[in-house]
């Protein structure tokens, strides 16, 4: 397994339960990425954020799980479930924390060798793994890449092309949903911030900035979205996830309220950005022309893309639009057209969409969706179940019992 995030952990648990010899290489801590958004509330309840297998094993260990209907923060979910999986189960012996996988290849075979003749399956994978102690090789029969995409943010400039000066200011721009009400408060209170993005992370940040401005009226923020739609966040029709619907409503409300302390600038993009050592000097392209602005902080909640350099030596057919593995990407594309923007309606695609030209190499979890941000944990749990039916050649294998994601909802 590459990555001890929520999907890597569950996949490892599944494999170990089947008797496989599993190693999990994790570059940071357990669920490192979740730890980085620990202040944010999940919009799915706990019953959608764990598997029946995880529950069975932890309860057998005497661990009390959260209530099924609990809406946890990332920190609570990590502490009460993910860390328990990692520390209280057999996974503890499988974890290699602080080990980053740099590249995966095939022993003695370049990327172009043995196209489509099945012979690549006859050689082991070779992984270059790096830790504080140095580099080493590992060899293995199967690789599940569960490394997520959070570590690789998109550029904030128009069309994904860096804004002028963005590359030079990269280290100073905040490319994640910051903890405005908590540890990062001092960076925003009584100061002026620019927020760029129109997804759920941007919605979370916008609401937090408006709440801070309500408490401390000298706080100011400008929210730039590329789309000129009537609201910054497109609501999901008949959304069954109340928390998500509430967040979208709240974000759209603060954007449209003149006294929120947050000015929404639709149909606009960042043309240039420069950190002068004290403030950002920013040029916005707006429908009314160029606008020169100064900000203390810039938050770019503009999505992430997978780091595909990891498997550059393998035969993976990628989607030219999402950069996810092709079969899954194509299925997602056609399913998305019918889902009205609701990721809950995506899933149940079956094992075949996980198969790559490279035998025994699978991309699971957030990374499997590429740039498509609609991944939900439920889809990942389905992928785990499906991938092990392929690896064992047992189509009926299901350690999640009668677990039916629709029923679980
Ligand atoms: C703010 C936020 C809120 C979300 N809320 C929900 C929600 O409410 N409900 C829901 O269903 N989904 C939600 N999601 C989506 C998704 O479920 C999460 O992103 C989830 O963490 C994805 O799990 P993962 O295991 O695929 O990837 P990640 O959690 O990203 O884990 C990947 C792991 O791989 C490690 N890693 C990366 N590269 C390497 C490498 N080269 N070598 C070794 N290790 C590596 C990382 O350190 C990390 O620990 C949310 C996502 C975000 C960002």
Coordinates of C-alpha atoms and ligand atoms in Angstrom, one line a residue:
X1 CA 0.0 0.0 0.0
X2 CA 1.2 3.5 -0.7
X3 CA -0.3 5.8 1.9
X4 CA -1.9 5.2 5.3
X5 CA -4.8 7.5 4.7
X6 CA -8.4 6.3 5.3
X7 CA -8.4 4.2 2.1
X8 CA -4.9 2.7 2.4
X9 CA -5.7 1.7 6.0
X10 CA -8.9 0.0 5.1
X11 CA -7.4 -1.7 2.1
X12 CA -4.5 -3.0 4.2
X13 CA -7.0 -4.3 6.8
X14 CA -8.9 -6.1 4.1
X15 CA -5.7 -7.7 2.8
X16 CA -4.3 -8.7 6.2
X17 CA -7.6 -10.3 7.1
X18 CA -7.3 -12.4 3.9
X19 CA -3.9 -13.5 5.1
X20 CA -1.8 -11.3 2.7
X21 CA 1.6 -10.1 3.7
X22 CA 1.0 -6.3 3.6
X23 CA 3.3 -3.4 4.1
X24 CA 2.0 0.2 4.2
X25 CA 4.4 3.0 3.2
X26 CA 3.4 6.3 4.6
X27 CA 5.5 9.4 4.0
X28 CA 4.1 11.2 7.1
X29 CA 1.9 10.3 10.0
X30 CA -1.1 8.0 10.0
X31 CA -3.8 9.8 8.0
X32 CA -1.5 12.7 7.4
X33 CA -3.8 14.6 5.1
X34 CA -6.8 14.3 7.4
X35 CA -4.6 15.7 10.2
X36 CA -4.0 18.7 7.9
X37 CA -7.7 19.4 7.7
X38 CA -8.5 18.4 11.2
X39 CA -10.6 21.4 12.0
X40 CA -13.1 20.8 9.2
X41 CA -16.3 18.9 9.8
X42 CA -17.0 15.9 7.6
X43 CA -20.3 16.3 5.8
X44 CA -21.0 12.6 5.9
X45 CA -22.0 11.0 9.2
X46 CA -19.7 8.4 10.9
X47 CA -21.8 5.5 9.5
X48 CA -20.5 6.5 6.0
X49 CA -16.9 7.0 7.2
X50 CA -16.0 3.5 8.3
X51 CA -16.4 -0.1 7.1
X52 CA -18.1 -3.0 8.8
X53 CA -14.7 -4.8 8.8
X54 CA -13.1 -2.0 10.7
X55 CA -16.0 -1.9 13.1
X56 CA -15.9 -5.7 13.7
X57 CA -12.2 -5.8 14.4
X58 CA -12.1 -2.7 16.6
X59 CA -15.1 -3.8 18.7
X60 CA -13.5 -7.2 19.1
X61 CA -10.5 -5.3 20.6
X62 CA -12.9 -3.6 23.1
X63 CA -12.8 -0.2 21.3
X64 CA -16.0 1.9 21.4
X65 CA -16.8 3.5 18.1
X66 CA -18.5 6.9 17.6
X67 CA -22.3 7.0 17.1
X68 CA -23.3 6.2 13.6
X69 CA -25.0 9.5 13.2
X70 CA -22.1 11.6 14.6
X71 CA -20.7 14.4 12.4
X72 CA -17.1 14.5 13.3
X73 CA -14.3 16.9 12.6
X74 CA -11.3 15.5 10.8
X75 CA -9.5 15.4 14.1
X76 CA -12.2 13.5 15.9
X77 CA -12.5 11.0 13.0
X78 CA -8.8 10.5 13.0
X79 CA -8.5 10.0 16.8
X80 CA -11.6 7.9 17.3
X81 CA -11.3 5.7 14.2
X82 CA -8.3 5.9 11.9
X83 CA -5.7 6.0 14.6
X84 CA -7.5 3.1 16.4
X85 CA -7.3 1.1 13.2
X86 CA -3.6 1.8 12.8
X87 CA -2.6 1.3 16.4
X88 CA -5.0 -1.3 17.9
X89 CA -5.2 -3.8 15.1
X90 CA -2.7 -6.0 13.2
X91 CA -2.0 -3.0 11.0
X92 CA 0.4 -1.7 13.6
X93 CA 3.0 -4.3 12.4
X94 CA 2.4 -3.5 8.8
X95 CA 3.0 0.3 9.0
X96 CA 6.2 2.0 7.8
X97 CA 5.7 5.6 8.9
X98 CA 8.0 8.2 7.5
X99 CA 8.7 6.2 4.3
X100 CA 7.9 8.0 1.0
X101 CA 7.5 6.0 -2.1
X102 CA 9.4 7.8 -4.8
X103 CA 8.9 5.6 -7.9
X104 CA 7.3 2.2 -8.7
X105 CA 8.6 0.2 -11.6
X106 CA 9.0 -3.4 -12.7
X107 CA 12.1 -5.4 -12.0
X108 CA 14.2 -5.5 -15.2
X109 CA 11.5 -3.9 -17.4
X110 CA 11.1 -0.4 -18.7
X111 CA 7.8 1.2 -19.3
X112 CA 7.6 0.2 -22.9
X113 CA 8.4 -3.5 -22.4
X114 CA 5.9 -6.2 -23.1
X115 CA 2.9 -4.2 -24.2
X116 CA -0.4 -6.1 -23.8
X117 CA 1.1 -9.6 -23.7
X118 CA 0.7 -10.3 -20.0
X119 CA 4.4 -10.9 -19.4
X120 CA 4.8 -8.0 -17.0
X121 CA 2.9 -9.9 -14.4
X122 CA 5.7 -12.4 -14.2
X123 CA 8.1 -9.9 -12.6
X124 CA 7.9 -8.2 -9.2
X125 CA 7.3 -4.5 -8.7
X126 CA 10.4 -2.6 -7.6
X127 CA 9.7 0.5 -5.3
X128 CA 12.3 3.2 -4.5
X129 CA 11.4 4.1 -0.9
X130 CA 13.0 7.1 1.0
X131 CA 13.1 7.7 4.7
X132 CA 15.3 9.8 7.0
X133 CA 17.7 6.8 7.1
X134 CA 18.2 7.0 3.3
X135 CA 16.9 5.1 0.3
X136 CA 16.1 1.5 -0.2
X137 CA 14.3 -0.8 -2.7
X138 CA 11.3 -2.9 -1.9
X139 CA 9.9 -5.7 -4.1
X140 CA 6.3 -6.8 -4.1
X141 CA 3.7 -8.7 -6.2
X142 CA 0.9 -6.1 -5.9
X143 CA 0.8 -2.3 -5.5
X144 CA -2.2 -0.4 -4.3
X145 CA -1.6 3.3 -4.8
X146 CA -3.7 5.1 -2.1
X147 CA -1.6 8.2 -1.9
X148 CA -4.4 10.8 -2.4
X149 CA -4.0 14.1 -4.2
X150 CA -4.1 16.6 -1.3
X151 CA -0.3 17.1 -1.4
X152 CA -0.5 18.5 -5.0
X153 CA -2.6 21.7 -5.3
X154 CA -3.5 23.2 -8.7
X155 CA -2.4 26.7 -9.7
X156 CA -4.8 29.5 -9.0
X157 CA -4.2 31.4 -12.3
X158 CA -6.8 31.4 -15.1
X159 CA -7.2 28.1 -16.9
X160 CA -4.8 26.4 -14.5
X161 CA -1.8 28.4 -15.8
X162 CA 0.1 30.0 -12.9
X163 CA -0.8 33.7 -12.4
X164 CA 2.2 36.0 -13.2
X165 CA 4.4 35.7 -10.2
X166 CA 2.5 32.8 -8.6
X167 CA 5.4 30.4 -8.9
X168 CA 7.7 32.8 -7.0
X169 CA 5.0 33.3 -4.3
X170 CA 4.1 29.6 -4.0
X171 CA 5.5 29.1 -0.5
X172 CA 3.6 32.1 0.9
X173 CA 0.2 31.3 -0.7
X174 CA -2.2 29.1 1.4
X175 CA -3.4 26.3 -0.9
X176 CA -5.5 24.5 1.7
X177 CA -8.7 25.3 3.7
X178 CA -7.1 27.2 6.6
X179 CA -8.3 27.1 10.2
X180 CA -9.6 30.7 10.2
X181 CA -11.5 30.3 13.6
X182 CA -8.7 28.4 15.3
X183 CA -4.9 28.2 15.0
X184 CA -4.7 30.5 11.9
X185 CA -7.0 33.2 13.3
X186 CA -4.2 35.7 13.9
X187 CA -3.4 35.7 10.2
X188 CA -6.9 36.9 9.3
X189 CA -8.4 38.9 12.2
X190 CA -8.3 42.7 11.4
X191 CA -6.5 41.9 8.1
X192 CA -7.4 41.6 4.5
X193 CA -7.6 38.2 2.7
X194 CA -8.1 37.1 -0.9
X195 CA -9.9 33.8 -1.3
X196 CA -10.0 32.0 -4.7
X197 CA -12.1 28.9 -5.6
X198 CA -15.6 27.7 -6.0
X199 CA -15.7 24.2 -4.4
X200 CA -16.6 23.0 -0.9
X201 CA -13.2 23.9 0.6
X202 CA -13.7 27.5 -0.6
X203 CA -17.2 27.5 0.8
X204 CA -15.8 26.4 4.2
X205 CA -13.2 29.1 4.1
X206 CA -15.7 31.8 3.0
X207 CA -18.1 31.0 5.8
X208 CA -15.3 31.0 8.4
X209 CA -14.0 34.4 7.1
X210 CA -17.5 35.9 7.3
X211 CA -17.9 34.6 10.8
X212 CA -14.6 36.2 11.8
X213 CA -15.6 39.5 10.2
X214 CA -18.9 39.4 12.2
X215 CA -16.9 39.0 15.4
X216 CA -14.2 41.4 14.4
X217 CA -15.6 44.0 11.9
X218 CA -12.2 45.2 10.8
X219 CA -11.6 41.9 9.1
X220 CA -12.0 42.0 5.3
X221 CA -12.0 39.4 2.6
X222 CA -12.5 39.3 -1.2
X223 CA -13.8 36.1 -2.7
X224 CA -13.0 35.6 -6.4
X225 CA -14.7 32.9 -8.5
X226 CA -14.1 32.3 -12.2
X227 CA -17.7 31.5 -12.8
X228 CA -20.3 34.3 -13.1
X229 CA -23.2 32.0 -12.0
X230 CA -25.8 33.6 -9.7
X231 CA -24.1 32.1 -6.7
X232 CA -20.5 31.1 -6.1
X233 CA -21.3 27.5 -5.2
X234 CA -23.6 25.5 -7.3
X235 CA -26.2 23.9 -5.1
X236 CA -26.8 20.1 -5.5
X237 CA -30.4 19.4 -6.4
X238 CA -32.3 17.7 -3.6
X239 CA -29.1 17.1 -1.6
X240 CA -29.6 14.3 0.9
X241 CA -26.5 15.3 2.9
X242 CA -27.9 18.0 5.1
X243 CA -24.5 19.2 6.3
X244 CA -23.3 19.7 2.8
X245 CA -26.5 21.5 1.8
X246 CA -26.2 23.8 4.9
X247 CA -22.6 24.6 4.0
X248 CA -23.5 25.5 0.4
X249 CA -26.4 27.7 1.6
X250 CA -24.3 29.5 4.2
X251 CA -21.5 30.2 1.7
X252 CA -23.9 31.5 -0.9
X253 CA -25.6 33.6 1.7
X254 CA -22.5 35.4 2.9
X255 CA -21.4 36.0 -0.7
X256 CA -24.6 37.8 -1.5
X257 CA -24.9 39.7 1.8
X258 CA -23.4 43.2 1.4
X259 CA -22.5 43.5 5.1
X260 CA -20.8 40.2 5.6
X261 CA -17.3 41.7 5.4
X262 CA -16.7 39.5 2.4
X263 CA -16.9 40.9 -1.1
X264 CA -17.7 38.4 -3.8
X265 CA -16.2 39.1 -7.2
X266 CA -17.7 36.7 -9.7
X267 CA -16.5 36.0 -13.2
X268 CA -13.0 37.0 -12.3
X269 CA -9.5 35.5 -12.1
X270 CA -6.1 36.4 -10.7
X271 CA -3.8 37.8 -13.4
X272 CA -0.7 38.6 -11.3
X273 CA 0.4 38.1 -7.7
X274 CA 3.5 39.3 -6.0
X275 CA 4.6 39.0 -2.3
X276 CA 6.6 42.1 -1.5
X277 CA 7.8 40.8 1.9
X278 CA 4.9 42.4 3.8
X279 CA 1.8 42.1 1.6
X280 CA 0.6 40.5 -1.6
X281 CA 0.1 42.9 -4.6
X282 CA -2.5 41.3 -6.8
X283 CA -4.0 42.2 -10.1
X284 CA -7.5 40.8 -10.8
X285 CA -9.1 40.4 -14.2
X286 CA -12.8 41.2 -13.6
X287 CA -15.8 41.8 -15.9
X288 CA -15.3 45.5 -15.2
X289 CA -11.6 45.5 -16.1
X290 CA -8.4 45.2 -14.1
X291 CA -8.4 45.8 -10.4
X292 CA -5.2 46.3 -8.4
X293 CA -5.4 45.1 -4.8
X294 CA -3.3 44.5 -1.7
X295 CA -3.8 41.6 0.7
X296 CA -2.2 40.2 3.8
X297 CA -3.1 36.6 3.0
X298 CA -4.1 34.7 -0.2
X299 CA -6.0 31.4 0.1
X300 CA -6.3 29.3 -3.0
X301 CA -8.9 26.6 -2.6
X302 CA -8.7 25.5 -6.2
X303 CA -8.4 21.8 -6.0
X304 CA -5.7 19.2 -6.3
X305 CA -4.3 16.8 -8.9
X306 CA -2.6 13.4 -8.5
X307 CA 1.1 13.1 -8.4
X308 CA 1.5 10.7 -11.3
X309 CA 5.3 10.7 -11.3
X310 CA 5.0 7.8 -8.8
X311 CA 4.1 5.4 -11.5
X312 CA 5.8 7.0 -14.5
X313 CA 7.6 3.7 -15.3
X314 CA 4.4 1.7 -15.3
X315 CA 1.8 1.2 -18.0
X316 CA -1.1 3.2 -16.8
X317 CA -3.7 4.6 -19.2
X318 CA -4.7 8.0 -18.0
X319 CA -7.6 10.2 -18.8
X320 CA -6.5 13.3 -20.7
X321 CA -9.1 15.5 -18.8
X322 CA -9.0 14.3 -15.2
X323 CA -5.6 12.5 -15.1
X324 CA -7.3 9.6 -13.3
X325 CA -7.0 6.0 -14.6
X326 CA -8.9 5.9 -17.9
X327 CA -11.6 3.3 -17.3
X328 CA -12.7 4.8 -14.1
X329 CA -12.4 8.3 -15.5
X330 CA -14.6 7.5 -18.5
X331 CA -17.2 5.8 -16.3
X332 CA -17.2 8.8 -13.9
X333 CA -17.6 11.2 -16.8
X334 CA -20.7 9.5 -18.1
X335 CA -22.1 8.9 -14.6
X336 CA -21.5 12.5 -13.6
X337 CA -23.8 13.7 -16.4
X338 CA -26.7 12.0 -14.6
X339 CA -25.7 12.8 -11.1
X340 CA -26.7 16.5 -11.0
X341 CA -23.4 17.3 -9.2
X342 CA -24.1 14.9 -6.4
X343 CA -21.1 12.6 -5.7
X344 CA -23.4 10.4 -3.6
X345 CA -24.9 9.2 -6.8
X346 CA -21.5 8.0 -8.1
X347 CA -20.4 4.5 -7.4
X348 CA -21.3 0.8 -8.0
X349 CA -19.1 0.7 -11.1
X350 CA -17.7 -2.8 -10.4
X351 CA -14.1 -4.2 -10.4
X352 CA -13.4 -3.8 -14.1
X353 CA -13.0 0.0 -14.0
X354 CA -10.0 -0.4 -11.6
X355 CA -8.0 -2.5 -14.0
X356 CA -4.9 -0.9 -15.6
X357 CA -2.8 -2.1 -18.5
X358 CA -0.2 -2.7 -15.8
X359 CA -1.2 -6.0 -14.1
X360 CA -1.6 -5.9 -10.3
X361 CA -1.2 -2.1 -10.0
X362 CA -4.3 -0.4 -8.8
X363 CA -5.1 3.2 -7.9
X364 CA -7.7 3.6 -5.1
X365 CA -9.2 6.4 -3.1
X366 CA -9.1 10.1 -3.7
X367 CA -6.2 9.7 -6.3
X368 CA -8.3 7.3 -8.4
X369 CA -10.6 10.2 -9.2
X370 CA -7.8 12.4 -10.5
X371 CA -8.8 16.0 -10.6
X372 CA -12.4 15.1 -10.2
X373 CA -13.2 16.3 -6.6
X374 CA -16.3 14.2 -6.1
X375 CA -14.7 11.3 -4.4
X376 CA -16.5 10.0 -1.3
X377 CA -15.2 7.4 1.2
X378 CA -18.1 5.1 0.3
X379 CA -16.8 4.9 -3.2
X380 CA -13.3 4.0 -1.8
X381 CA -14.7 1.2 0.3
X382 CA -16.4 -0.2 -2.7
X383 CA -13.2 -0.1 -4.6
X384 CA -11.4 -2.0 -1.8
X385 CA -14.0 -4.8 -1.9
X386 CA -13.8 -4.9 -5.7
X387 CA -10.1 -4.9 -6.0
X388 CA -9.8 -8.0 -3.7
X389 CA -12.3 -9.9 -5.8
X390 CA -9.9 -9.3 -8.7
X391 CA -6.8 -10.3 -6.7
X392 CA -8.3 -13.4 -5.3
X393 CA -10.3 -14.3 -8.5
X394 CA -13.3 -14.7 -6.2
X395 CA -16.1 -12.5 -7.6
X396 CA -18.3 -13.1 -4.6
X397 CA -15.7 -12.3 -2.0
X398 CA -17.1 -9.6 0.4
X399 CA -15.6 -9.1 3.8
X400 CA -18.0 -6.2 4.3
X401 CA -20.8 -8.8 4.6
X402 CA -24.1 -7.6 3.3
X403 CA -22.7 -4.1 3.4
X404 CA -24.6 -2.1 0.9
X405 CA -23.7 1.5 0.6
X406 CA -27.2 2.5 -0.3
X407 CA -28.6 0.8 2.7
X408 CA -26.0 2.2 5.0
X409 CA -27.1 5.7 4.1
Ligands
LIG1 C1 -11.5 19.0 3.6 C2 -12.0 17.7 3.1 C3 -13.2 17.2 3.6 C4 -13.7 16.0 3.2 N1 -14.9 15.5 3.7 C5 -15.4 14.3 3.3 C6 -16.6 13.8 3.8 O1 -17.3 14.5 4.6 N2 -17.1 12.6 3.4 C7 -16.4 11.9 2.4 O2 -16.8 10.8 2.1 N3 -15.2 12.4 1.9 C8 -14.7 13.6 2.3 N4 -13.6 14.0 1.7 C9 -12.9 13.3 0.6 C10 -12.1 12.1 1.0 O3 -12.8 11.1 1.6 C11 -10.8 12.4 1.8 O4 -10.0 13.3 1.0 C12 -10.0 11.2 2.2 O5 -9.0 11.6 3.1 C13 -9.4 10.4 1.0 O6 -8.7 9.3 1.5 P1 -7.4 8.7 0.8 O7 -7.0 7.6 1.7 O8 -7.8 8.3 -0.6 O9 -6.4 9.8 0.6 P2 -5.6 10.7 1.7 O10 -6.4 11.0 2.9 O11 -5.1 11.9 0.9 O12 -4.4 9.9 2.2 C14 -3.2 9.7 1.4 C15 -2.0 9.3 2.2 O13 -0.9 8.9 1.4 C16 0.3 9.5 1.9 N5 1.2 9.7 0.8 C17 1.1 10.5 -0.2 N6 2.1 10.4 -1.1 C18 2.9 9.4 -0.6 C19 4.1 8.7 -1.0 N7 4.7 9.0 -2.2 N8 4.6 7.7 -0.3 C20 4.0 7.3 0.9 N9 2.8 7.9 1.4 C21 2.3 8.9 0.6 C22 -0.2 10.8 2.6 O14 0.7 11.3 3.5 C23 -1.6 10.4 3.1 O15 -1.5 10.0 4.5 C24 -13.0 15.2 2.2 C25 -11.8 15.7 1.7 C26 -11.3 16.9 2.1 C27 -10.0 17.4 1.6

